[in-house]
Short mmCIF file of N, CA and C and ligand atoms in Angstrom, two decimals:
data_model
loop_
_atom_site.label_atom_id
_atom_site.label_comp_id
_atom_site.label_asym_id
_atom_site.label_seq_id
_atom_site.Cartn_x
_atom_site.Cartn_y
_atom_site.Cartn_z
N MET A 1 102.29 92.40 111.23
CA MET A 1 102.37 93.09 109.96
C MET A 1 103.81 93.32 109.52
N LYS A 2 104.07 92.97 108.28
CA LYS A 2 105.41 93.19 107.77
C LYS A 2 105.45 94.45 106.92
N SER A 3 106.51 95.17 107.01
CA SER A 3 106.65 96.32 106.12
C SER A 3 108.08 96.40 105.64
N THR A 4 108.21 96.81 104.40
CA THR A 4 109.55 96.94 103.85
C THR A 4 109.80 98.40 103.51
N ASN A 5 111.02 98.82 103.71
CA ASN A 5 111.36 100.20 103.39
C ASN A 5 112.16 100.27 102.09
N ASN A 6 112.12 99.19 101.33
CA ASN A 6 112.93 99.15 100.12
C ASN A 6 112.13 99.45 98.86
N GLY A 7 111.15 100.29 99.00
CA GLY A 7 110.32 100.65 97.85
C GLY A 7 111.12 101.41 96.82
N PRO A 8 110.54 101.62 95.65
CA PRO A 8 111.25 102.35 94.59
C PRO A 8 111.26 103.85 94.90
N ASP A 9 112.10 104.21 95.87
CA ASP A 9 112.10 105.62 96.28
C ASP A 9 113.19 106.43 95.60
N SER A 10 113.89 105.79 94.68
CA SER A 10 114.98 106.51 94.01
C SER A 10 114.44 107.48 92.97
N GLU A 11 113.25 107.23 92.49
CA GLU A 11 112.71 108.12 91.48
C GLU A 11 111.79 109.15 92.10
N ILE A 12 112.15 110.39 91.92
CA ILE A 12 111.33 111.47 92.44
C ILE A 12 110.62 112.11 91.27
N GLU A 13 109.34 112.26 91.39
CA GLU A 13 108.57 112.83 90.31
C GLU A 13 108.84 114.33 90.18
N ILE A 14 108.99 114.77 88.93
CA ILE A 14 109.18 116.21 88.68
C ILE A 14 107.95 116.95 89.21
N GLY A 15 108.20 118.02 89.92
CA GLY A 15 107.07 118.79 90.45
C GLY A 15 106.75 118.47 91.89
N THR A 16 107.41 117.44 92.43
CA THR A 16 107.18 117.08 93.83
C THR A 16 107.61 118.23 94.73
N ALA A 17 106.74 118.61 95.64
CA ALA A 17 107.07 119.73 96.53
C ALA A 17 107.92 119.24 97.69
N CYS A 18 108.83 120.09 98.11
CA CYS A 18 109.64 119.78 99.29
C CYS A 18 108.72 119.72 100.50
N LYS A 19 108.95 118.72 101.34
CA LYS A 19 108.05 118.50 102.47
C LYS A 19 108.45 119.30 103.72
N ASN A 20 109.60 119.96 103.67
CA ASN A 20 109.99 120.75 104.84
C ASN A 20 109.08 121.96 104.98
N LYS A 21 108.81 122.32 106.23
CA LYS A 21 107.83 123.37 106.50
C LYS A 21 108.25 124.71 105.92
N SER A 22 107.33 125.30 105.16
CA SER A 22 107.48 126.62 104.53
C SER A 22 108.38 126.64 103.31
N CYS A 23 109.04 125.55 102.97
CA CYS A 23 109.85 125.53 101.75
C CYS A 23 108.90 125.41 100.56
N GLN A 24 109.12 126.29 99.57
CA GLN A 24 108.21 126.33 98.43
C GLN A 24 108.79 125.64 97.21
N VAL A 25 109.98 125.07 97.34
CA VAL A 25 110.69 124.53 96.19
C VAL A 25 110.08 123.20 95.71
N ARG A 26 110.02 123.08 94.38
CA ARG A 26 109.55 121.82 93.79
C ARG A 26 110.71 121.15 93.03
N TYR A 27 110.66 119.85 92.98
CA TYR A 27 111.72 119.07 92.36
C TYR A 27 111.68 119.23 90.84
N GLU A 28 112.81 119.66 90.29
CA GLU A 28 112.87 119.85 88.84
C GLU A 28 113.97 119.00 88.20
N GLY A 29 114.52 118.11 88.96
CA GLY A 29 115.63 117.30 88.47
C GLY A 29 116.70 117.27 89.55
N THR A 30 117.77 116.50 89.30
CA THR A 30 118.79 116.35 90.34
C THR A 30 119.42 117.68 90.74
N SER A 31 119.36 118.68 89.83
CA SER A 31 119.94 119.99 90.17
C SER A 31 119.22 120.62 91.36
N SER A 32 117.98 120.23 91.56
CA SER A 32 117.22 120.78 92.69
C SER A 32 117.86 120.41 94.02
N ASN A 33 118.57 119.30 94.04
CA ASN A 33 119.23 118.87 95.28
C ASN A 33 120.37 119.78 95.68
N GLU A 34 120.84 120.58 94.70
CA GLU A 34 121.96 121.46 95.00
C GLU A 34 121.50 122.83 95.52
N THR A 35 120.21 123.08 95.44
CA THR A 35 119.72 124.35 95.98
C THR A 35 119.46 124.19 97.47
N GLU A 36 119.55 125.31 98.16
CA GLU A 36 119.39 125.28 99.60
C GLU A 36 117.92 125.21 100.00
N CYS A 37 117.65 124.48 101.04
CA CYS A 37 116.29 124.42 101.56
C CYS A 37 116.18 125.36 102.75
N LEU A 38 115.20 126.27 102.67
CA LEU A 38 114.94 127.19 103.79
C LEU A 38 113.65 126.71 104.45
N TYR A 39 113.75 126.32 105.70
CA TYR A 39 112.56 125.75 106.33
C TYR A 39 112.51 126.10 107.83
N HIS A 40 111.37 125.80 108.42
CA HIS A 40 111.22 125.99 109.87
C HIS A 40 111.26 124.63 110.55
N PRO A 41 112.23 124.41 111.42
CA PRO A 41 112.28 123.13 112.11
C PRO A 41 111.23 123.03 113.23
N GLY A 42 110.68 124.15 113.61
CA GLY A 42 109.74 124.17 114.74
C GLY A 42 108.31 123.86 114.34
N VAL A 43 107.41 124.18 115.23
CA VAL A 43 105.99 123.94 114.98
C VAL A 43 105.26 125.28 114.97
N PRO A 44 104.13 125.33 114.25
CA PRO A 44 103.35 126.57 114.24
C PRO A 44 102.69 126.81 115.59
N VAL A 45 102.70 128.06 116.02
CA VAL A 45 102.05 128.41 117.28
C VAL A 45 101.02 129.49 117.01
N PHE A 46 99.82 129.26 117.51
CA PHE A 46 98.75 130.24 117.37
C PHE A 46 98.29 130.56 118.78
N HIS A 47 98.57 131.80 119.20
CA HIS A 47 98.28 132.12 120.58
C HIS A 47 97.75 133.53 120.70
N GLU A 48 96.57 133.67 121.24
CA GLU A 48 95.95 134.97 121.48
C GLU A 48 96.08 135.91 120.28
N GLY A 49 95.75 135.40 119.12
CA GLY A 49 95.76 136.23 117.92
C GLY A 49 97.11 136.32 117.23
N LEU A 50 98.16 135.90 117.91
CA LEU A 50 99.49 135.93 117.31
C LEU A 50 99.81 134.59 116.66
N LYS A 51 100.50 134.68 115.54
CA LYS A 51 100.88 133.48 114.81
C LYS A 51 102.38 133.49 114.59
N TYR A 52 103.03 132.42 114.91
CA TYR A 52 104.48 132.36 114.71
C TYR A 52 104.98 130.92 114.75
N TRP A 53 106.23 130.75 114.28
CA TRP A 53 106.87 129.43 114.35
C TRP A 53 107.63 129.35 115.66
N SER A 54 107.59 128.22 116.31
CA SER A 54 108.24 128.09 117.61
C SER A 54 109.76 128.28 117.49
N CYS A 55 110.31 128.03 116.31
CA CYS A 55 111.76 128.12 116.13
C CYS A 55 112.26 129.57 116.08
N CYS A 56 111.59 130.42 115.33
CA CYS A 56 112.13 131.78 115.16
C CYS A 56 111.25 132.86 115.79
N GLN A 57 110.02 132.52 116.13
CA GLN A 57 109.13 133.41 116.89
C GLN A 57 108.99 134.81 116.34
N ARG A 58 108.83 134.92 115.01
CA ARG A 58 108.54 136.23 114.42
C ARG A 58 107.02 136.39 114.45
N LYS A 59 106.54 137.07 115.47
CA LYS A 59 105.10 137.11 115.71
C LYS A 59 104.37 138.07 114.78
N THR A 60 103.26 137.59 114.27
CA THR A 60 102.42 138.41 113.41
C THR A 60 100.96 138.08 113.71
N THR A 61 100.09 139.03 113.39
CA THR A 61 98.67 138.75 113.60
C THR A 61 98.02 138.28 112.31
N GLU A 62 98.72 138.47 111.19
CA GLU A 62 98.10 138.12 109.91
C GLU A 62 98.54 136.76 109.40
N PHE A 63 97.55 135.97 109.06
CA PHE A 63 97.82 134.61 108.61
C PHE A 63 98.67 134.59 107.34
N ASP A 64 98.38 135.49 106.40
CA ASP A 64 99.14 135.54 105.15
C ASP A 64 100.61 135.86 105.41
N LYS A 65 100.84 136.80 106.32
CA LYS A 65 102.21 137.18 106.67
C LYS A 65 102.93 135.99 107.29
N PHE A 66 102.21 135.27 108.11
CA PHE A 66 102.79 134.09 108.76
C PHE A 66 103.20 133.05 107.72
N LEU A 67 102.33 132.83 106.75
CA LEU A 67 102.63 131.84 105.71
C LEU A 67 103.82 132.26 104.85
N GLU A 68 103.99 133.58 104.72
CA GLU A 68 105.08 134.09 103.88
C GLU A 68 106.44 134.05 104.57
N GLN A 69 106.46 133.84 105.86
CA GLN A 69 107.73 133.87 106.59
C GLN A 69 108.68 132.78 106.09
N GLN A 70 109.83 133.25 105.56
CA GLN A 70 110.81 132.31 105.03
C GLN A 70 111.42 131.48 106.15
N GLY A 71 111.81 130.27 105.80
CA GLY A 71 112.42 129.40 106.80
C GLY A 71 113.61 130.04 107.48
N CYS A 72 113.85 129.65 108.73
CA CYS A 72 114.93 130.26 109.50
C CYS A 72 116.14 129.34 109.56
N GLU A 73 116.02 128.19 108.93
CA GLU A 73 117.08 127.19 109.01
C GLU A 73 117.37 126.74 107.57
N THR A 74 118.64 126.44 107.28
CA THR A 74 118.94 125.93 105.95
C THR A 74 119.33 124.46 106.04
N GLY A 75 119.02 123.74 104.99
CA GLY A 75 119.35 122.31 104.99
C GLY A 75 119.06 121.72 103.63
N LYS A 76 118.79 120.42 103.62
CA LYS A 76 118.50 119.74 102.36
C LYS A 76 117.00 119.56 102.19
N HIS A 77 116.58 119.62 100.93
CA HIS A 77 115.16 119.40 100.65
C HIS A 77 114.77 117.97 100.99
N ASN A 78 113.53 117.83 101.30
CA ASN A 78 113.00 116.52 101.65
C ASN A 78 111.86 116.20 100.69
N TRP A 79 112.15 115.32 99.72
CA TRP A 79 111.16 115.04 98.67
C TRP A 79 110.30 113.82 98.98
N VAL A 80 110.61 113.14 100.02
CA VAL A 80 109.94 111.86 100.29
C VAL A 80 108.43 112.03 100.32
N ALA A 81 107.77 111.23 99.54
CA ALA A 81 106.33 111.35 99.41
C ALA A 81 105.63 111.12 100.73
N VAL A 82 104.61 111.91 100.96
CA VAL A 82 103.83 111.79 102.19
C VAL A 82 102.98 110.52 102.17
N LYS A 83 102.56 110.15 100.98
CA LYS A 83 101.60 109.05 100.80
C LYS A 83 101.94 107.78 101.58
N GLU A 84 103.21 107.41 101.55
CA GLU A 84 103.61 106.12 102.11
C GLU A 84 103.29 105.97 103.59
N THR A 85 103.35 107.08 104.30
CA THR A 85 103.20 106.98 105.74
C THR A 85 101.87 107.56 106.24
N VAL A 86 100.99 107.83 105.28
CA VAL A 86 99.72 108.45 105.66
C VAL A 86 98.90 107.54 106.58
N GLN A 87 98.43 108.13 107.63
CA GLN A 87 97.49 107.42 108.49
C GLN A 87 96.25 108.28 108.59
N ARG A 88 95.16 107.74 108.17
CA ARG A 88 93.95 108.54 108.12
C ARG A 88 93.06 108.36 109.34
N ASN A 89 92.42 109.45 109.72
CA ASN A 89 91.42 109.42 110.78
C ASN A 89 91.91 108.68 112.01
N ASN A 90 93.14 108.91 112.31
CA ASN A 90 93.76 108.17 113.40
C ASN A 90 93.70 108.93 114.72
N CYS A 91 92.98 110.04 114.71
CA CYS A 91 92.92 110.76 115.98
C CYS A 91 91.49 110.98 116.45
N ARG A 92 91.38 111.20 117.72
CA ARG A 92 90.08 111.30 118.36
C ARG A 92 89.41 112.63 117.98
N MET A 93 88.12 112.56 117.79
CA MET A 93 87.34 113.76 117.51
C MET A 93 86.24 113.85 118.55
N ASP A 94 85.99 115.06 118.99
CA ASP A 94 85.03 115.28 120.06
C ASP A 94 84.27 116.57 119.74
N TRP A 95 83.14 116.76 120.35
CA TRP A 95 82.46 118.05 120.16
C TRP A 95 81.68 118.42 121.41
N HIS A 96 81.47 119.71 121.56
CA HIS A 96 80.59 120.18 122.63
C HIS A 96 79.92 121.47 122.17
N GLN A 97 78.92 121.91 122.89
CA GLN A 97 78.22 123.12 122.45
C GLN A 97 77.91 124.03 123.63
N THR A 98 77.77 125.31 123.29
CA THR A 98 77.23 126.29 124.23
C THR A 98 75.96 126.80 123.57
N GLY A 99 75.33 127.79 124.14
CA GLY A 99 74.10 128.32 123.54
C GLY A 99 74.31 128.84 122.13
N SER A 100 75.48 129.39 121.88
CA SER A 100 75.68 130.02 120.58
C SER A 100 76.68 129.33 119.67
N ASN A 101 77.51 128.45 120.23
CA ASN A 101 78.55 127.82 119.42
C ASN A 101 78.57 126.30 119.52
N VAL A 102 79.08 125.71 118.46
CA VAL A 102 79.39 124.28 118.48
C VAL A 102 80.90 124.18 118.24
N THR A 103 81.60 123.48 119.10
CA THR A 103 83.04 123.36 118.95
C THR A 103 83.42 121.91 118.68
N ILE A 104 84.12 121.72 117.56
CA ILE A 104 84.61 120.39 117.21
C ILE A 104 86.10 120.38 117.52
N SER A 105 86.53 119.40 118.28
CA SER A 105 87.96 119.27 118.59
C SER A 105 88.50 118.02 117.94
N VAL A 106 89.56 118.18 117.16
CA VAL A 106 90.24 117.02 116.58
C VAL A 106 91.60 116.96 117.25
N PHE A 107 91.87 115.84 117.91
CA PHE A 107 93.10 115.76 118.68
C PHE A 107 94.28 115.36 117.80
N ALA A 108 94.62 116.27 116.91
CA ALA A 108 95.76 116.10 116.00
C ALA A 108 96.84 117.06 116.49
N LYS A 109 97.98 116.54 116.84
CA LYS A 109 99.04 117.37 117.39
C LYS A 109 99.84 118.08 116.32
N CYS A 110 100.20 119.32 116.58
CA CYS A 110 101.07 120.09 115.71
C CYS A 110 100.58 120.11 114.26
N ALA A 111 99.35 120.53 114.08
CA ALA A 111 98.80 120.62 112.73
C ALA A 111 99.60 121.63 111.91
N ASP A 112 99.84 121.30 110.66
CA ASP A 112 100.62 122.16 109.77
C ASP A 112 99.67 123.19 109.12
N PRO A 113 99.84 124.47 109.45
CA PRO A 113 98.91 125.48 108.93
C PRO A 113 99.02 125.69 107.42
N THR A 114 100.13 125.27 106.83
CA THR A 114 100.27 125.46 105.39
C THR A 114 99.55 124.36 104.61
N LYS A 115 99.18 123.29 105.30
CA LYS A 115 98.55 122.17 104.60
C LYS A 115 97.16 121.83 105.14
N THR A 116 96.85 122.35 106.30
CA THR A 116 95.56 122.04 106.91
C THR A 116 94.47 122.92 106.30
N ILE A 117 93.38 122.27 105.90
CA ILE A 117 92.29 123.00 105.25
C ILE A 117 90.96 122.60 105.91
N VAL A 118 90.21 123.58 106.34
CA VAL A 118 88.87 123.31 106.85
C VAL A 118 87.91 124.14 106.01
N LYS A 119 87.04 123.45 105.26
CA LYS A 119 86.08 124.15 104.42
C LYS A 119 84.71 124.01 105.06
N VAL A 120 83.99 125.11 105.12
CA VAL A 120 82.64 125.03 105.66
C VAL A 120 81.64 125.67 104.71
N ASN A 121 80.42 125.16 104.75
CA ASN A 121 79.31 125.94 104.24
C ASN A 121 78.28 125.93 105.36
N GLN A 122 77.07 126.37 105.09
CA GLN A 122 76.12 126.54 106.19
C GLN A 122 75.74 125.23 106.87
N VAL A 123 75.87 124.13 106.18
CA VAL A 123 75.41 122.88 106.75
C VAL A 123 76.45 121.75 106.76
N SER A 124 77.68 122.04 106.35
CA SER A 124 78.66 120.97 106.40
C SER A 124 80.07 121.49 106.66
N VAL A 125 80.91 120.58 107.12
CA VAL A 125 82.31 120.91 107.39
C VAL A 125 83.18 119.84 106.73
N ASP A 126 84.16 120.28 105.98
CA ASP A 126 85.09 119.36 105.34
C ASP A 126 86.46 119.60 105.97
N ILE A 127 86.93 118.61 106.72
CA ILE A 127 88.16 118.80 107.50
C ILE A 127 89.31 118.02 106.87
N PHE A 128 90.41 118.70 106.67
CA PHE A 128 91.62 118.02 106.17
C PHE A 128 92.79 118.58 106.97
N ILE A 129 93.35 117.73 107.82
CA ILE A 129 94.42 118.19 108.71
C ILE A 129 95.69 117.37 108.45
N VAL A 130 96.80 118.07 108.24
CA VAL A 130 98.09 117.39 108.16
C VAL A 130 98.79 117.68 109.49
N TYR A 131 99.16 116.63 110.21
CA TYR A 131 99.74 116.84 111.53
C TYR A 131 100.90 115.88 111.77
N GLU A 132 101.69 116.22 112.77
CA GLU A 132 102.89 115.44 113.10
C GLU A 132 103.68 115.08 111.84
N ASP A 133 103.92 116.10 111.02
CA ASP A 133 104.71 116.01 109.79
C ASP A 133 104.03 115.30 108.62
N ASP A 134 103.49 114.14 108.83
CA ASP A 134 103.05 113.40 107.65
C ASP A 134 101.72 112.68 107.82
N LYS A 135 101.06 112.86 108.94
CA LYS A 135 99.80 112.16 109.12
C LYS A 135 98.64 113.03 108.64
N ILE A 136 97.61 112.35 108.18
CA ILE A 136 96.46 113.07 107.65
C ILE A 136 95.19 112.64 108.35
N TYR A 137 94.40 113.64 108.72
CA TYR A 137 93.07 113.36 109.24
C TYR A 137 92.11 114.02 108.27
N SER A 138 91.18 113.26 107.74
CA SER A 138 90.18 113.89 106.89
C SER A 138 88.81 113.37 107.24
N GLN A 139 87.87 114.28 107.24
CA GLN A 139 86.52 113.94 107.67
C GLN A 139 85.56 114.95 107.09
N TRP A 140 84.44 114.45 106.58
CA TRP A 140 83.39 115.35 106.10
C TRP A 140 82.17 115.15 106.98
N LEU A 141 81.62 116.22 107.47
CA LEU A 141 80.49 116.12 108.37
C LEU A 141 79.31 116.92 107.83
N GLU A 142 78.16 116.28 107.80
CA GLU A 142 76.94 117.00 107.47
C GLU A 142 76.33 117.41 108.82
N LEU A 143 76.19 118.69 109.03
CA LEU A 143 75.81 119.19 110.35
C LEU A 143 74.32 119.07 110.63
N ASN A 144 74.04 118.98 111.92
CA ASN A 144 72.65 118.84 112.38
C ASN A 144 71.95 120.19 112.53
N GLY A 145 72.66 121.26 112.23
CA GLY A 145 72.07 122.59 112.32
C GLY A 145 72.76 123.51 111.32
N ILE A 146 72.27 124.73 111.25
CA ILE A 146 72.83 125.70 110.30
C ILE A 146 73.81 126.61 111.04
N ILE A 147 74.91 126.92 110.38
CA ILE A 147 75.91 127.76 111.03
C ILE A 147 76.10 129.09 110.31
N ASP A 148 76.66 130.03 111.03
CA ASP A 148 77.00 131.34 110.49
C ASP A 148 78.48 131.30 110.12
N ILE A 149 78.75 131.18 108.81
CA ILE A 149 80.13 130.97 108.35
C ILE A 149 81.05 132.12 108.76
N GLY A 150 80.55 133.35 108.63
CA GLY A 150 81.37 134.53 108.90
C GLY A 150 81.87 134.61 110.33
N LYS A 151 81.15 134.00 111.25
CA LYS A 151 81.54 134.08 112.65
C LYS A 151 82.14 132.78 113.17
N SER A 152 82.41 131.86 112.28
CA SER A 152 83.03 130.60 112.68
C SER A 152 84.53 130.69 112.45
N CYS A 153 85.29 129.93 113.20
CA CYS A 153 86.73 129.99 113.00
C CYS A 153 87.43 128.68 113.38
N VAL A 154 88.68 128.61 113.01
CA VAL A 154 89.48 127.42 113.28
C VAL A 154 90.70 127.84 114.08
N LYS A 155 91.02 127.08 115.12
CA LYS A 155 92.22 127.37 115.90
C LYS A 155 93.14 126.17 115.86
N LEU A 156 94.39 126.40 115.48
CA LEU A 156 95.37 125.32 115.51
C LEU A 156 96.14 125.46 116.82
N LEU A 157 95.88 124.57 117.72
CA LEU A 157 96.57 124.59 119.00
C LEU A 157 97.63 123.50 118.96
N GLY A 158 98.52 123.51 119.89
CA GLY A 158 99.59 122.50 119.86
C GLY A 158 99.08 121.08 119.96
N SER A 159 98.03 120.90 120.76
CA SER A 159 97.58 119.55 121.04
C SER A 159 96.34 119.13 120.25
N LYS A 160 95.66 120.12 119.64
CA LYS A 160 94.44 119.79 118.90
C LYS A 160 94.07 120.90 117.94
N VAL A 161 93.12 120.58 117.08
CA VAL A 161 92.56 121.58 116.17
C VAL A 161 91.14 121.83 116.62
N GLU A 162 90.81 123.08 116.85
CA GLU A 162 89.47 123.42 117.28
C GLU A 162 88.74 124.13 116.16
N ILE A 163 87.56 123.61 115.83
CA ILE A 163 86.73 124.24 114.81
C ILE A 163 85.51 124.79 115.54
N ILE A 164 85.45 126.11 115.60
CA ILE A 164 84.38 126.75 116.36
C ILE A 164 83.33 127.26 115.39
N LEU A 165 82.16 126.66 115.47
CA LEU A 165 81.08 127.00 114.54
C LEU A 165 80.04 127.82 115.28
N LYS A 166 79.72 128.96 114.72
CA LYS A 166 78.70 129.82 115.32
C LYS A 166 77.33 129.36 114.83
N LYS A 167 76.46 129.05 115.75
CA LYS A 167 75.11 128.61 115.35
C LYS A 167 74.34 129.77 114.72
N ALA A 168 73.64 129.48 113.63
CA ALA A 168 72.82 130.52 113.01
C ALA A 168 71.62 130.85 113.89
N GLU A 169 71.15 129.83 114.61
CA GLU A 169 70.06 130.04 115.56
C GLU A 169 70.47 129.44 116.89
N PRO A 170 70.18 130.12 118.00
CA PRO A 170 70.62 129.63 119.30
C PRO A 170 69.78 128.48 119.83
N VAL A 171 69.78 127.39 119.09
CA VAL A 171 69.03 126.21 119.53
C VAL A 171 70.02 125.11 119.88
N SER A 172 69.58 124.20 120.72
CA SER A 172 70.45 123.10 121.12
C SER A 172 70.47 122.03 120.03
N TRP A 173 71.65 121.54 119.73
CA TRP A 173 71.79 120.45 118.75
C TRP A 173 71.75 119.12 119.51
N GLY A 174 70.86 118.25 119.11
CA GLY A 174 70.79 116.95 119.77
C GLY A 174 72.04 116.14 119.49
N LYS A 175 72.53 116.26 118.28
CA LYS A 175 73.77 115.60 117.92
C LYS A 175 74.52 116.48 116.93
N LEU A 176 75.73 116.09 116.65
CA LEU A 176 76.55 116.92 115.76
C LEU A 176 76.18 116.74 114.30
N GLN A 177 76.00 115.47 113.92
CA GLN A 177 75.80 115.17 112.51
C GLN A 177 74.34 114.92 112.17
N TYR A 178 73.98 115.38 111.00
CA TYR A 178 72.64 115.15 110.49
C TYR A 178 72.56 113.74 109.94
N GLU A 179 71.50 113.07 110.30
CA GLU A 179 71.29 111.73 109.73
C GLU A 179 69.96 111.74 109.02
N SER A 180 70.03 111.45 107.73
CA SER A 180 68.78 111.48 106.95
C SER A 180 67.91 110.29 107.35
N GLN A 181 66.63 110.54 107.46
CA GLN A 181 65.69 109.53 107.95
C GLN A 181 65.51 108.38 106.96
N ALA A 182 65.19 108.74 105.72
CA ALA A 182 64.81 107.71 104.75
C ALA A 182 66.03 107.06 104.09
N GLY A 183 67.15 107.67 104.23
CA GLY A 183 68.32 107.10 103.61
C GLY A 183 68.57 107.63 102.20
N ASP A 184 67.57 108.28 101.64
CA ASP A 184 67.81 108.89 100.33
C ASP A 184 67.83 110.41 100.48
N HIS A 185 68.48 111.05 99.55
CA HIS A 185 68.64 112.49 99.65
C HIS A 185 67.65 113.20 98.73
N SER A 186 66.37 113.05 99.03
CA SER A 186 65.39 113.72 98.21
C SER A 186 65.34 115.20 98.58
N GLN A 187 65.49 116.00 97.55
CA GLN A 187 65.48 117.44 97.80
C GLN A 187 64.42 118.09 96.92
N SER A 188 63.50 118.77 97.55
CA SER A 188 62.50 119.49 96.76
C SER A 188 63.02 120.88 96.47
N SER A 189 62.93 121.27 95.22
CA SER A 189 63.45 122.57 94.87
C SER A 189 62.38 123.46 94.26
ZN1 ZN B 1 111.54 129.26 112.00
ZN1 ZN B 2 113.02 122.42 100.77
#
């Protein structure tokens, strides 16, 4: 496979967000390059209820407070589009269950908590993980059972993302994903 790095990268679209962690600045023209970038060079750490960046270790229990923590390092903004280097679904996914929980593990290292989104409803999970700076894992799963959203949670660990789903009923799931029998989605209402 051949790849060239000589793409038209000289033009940065207005509104492009800086890719450095926790920097909120968007590109508004060349003057934006003269403003300082405040970012975290480290990785997010979530440990026993505490959330912090490995670089500055200002520990907090609240996710919002963690997201608000200003960068501890100054440098130049990084506008380079993520798109070019995106690799999708490139990491292993696994699951296991106990009597009350189903745990999905996505082996994405150093997931970015400011960009990673896991949406659930009672019967499905929509996973979008940004990890190792610029890689993306996205997956939508229709579940084989019903879950209790309020008691389900997501853990960003250094080596993987764990999605812990609380079963609405303590029954064993034969498999993780629901597969429709007939192939059509007939729903009686
Ligand atoms: Zn930091
Ligand atoms: Zn920046």
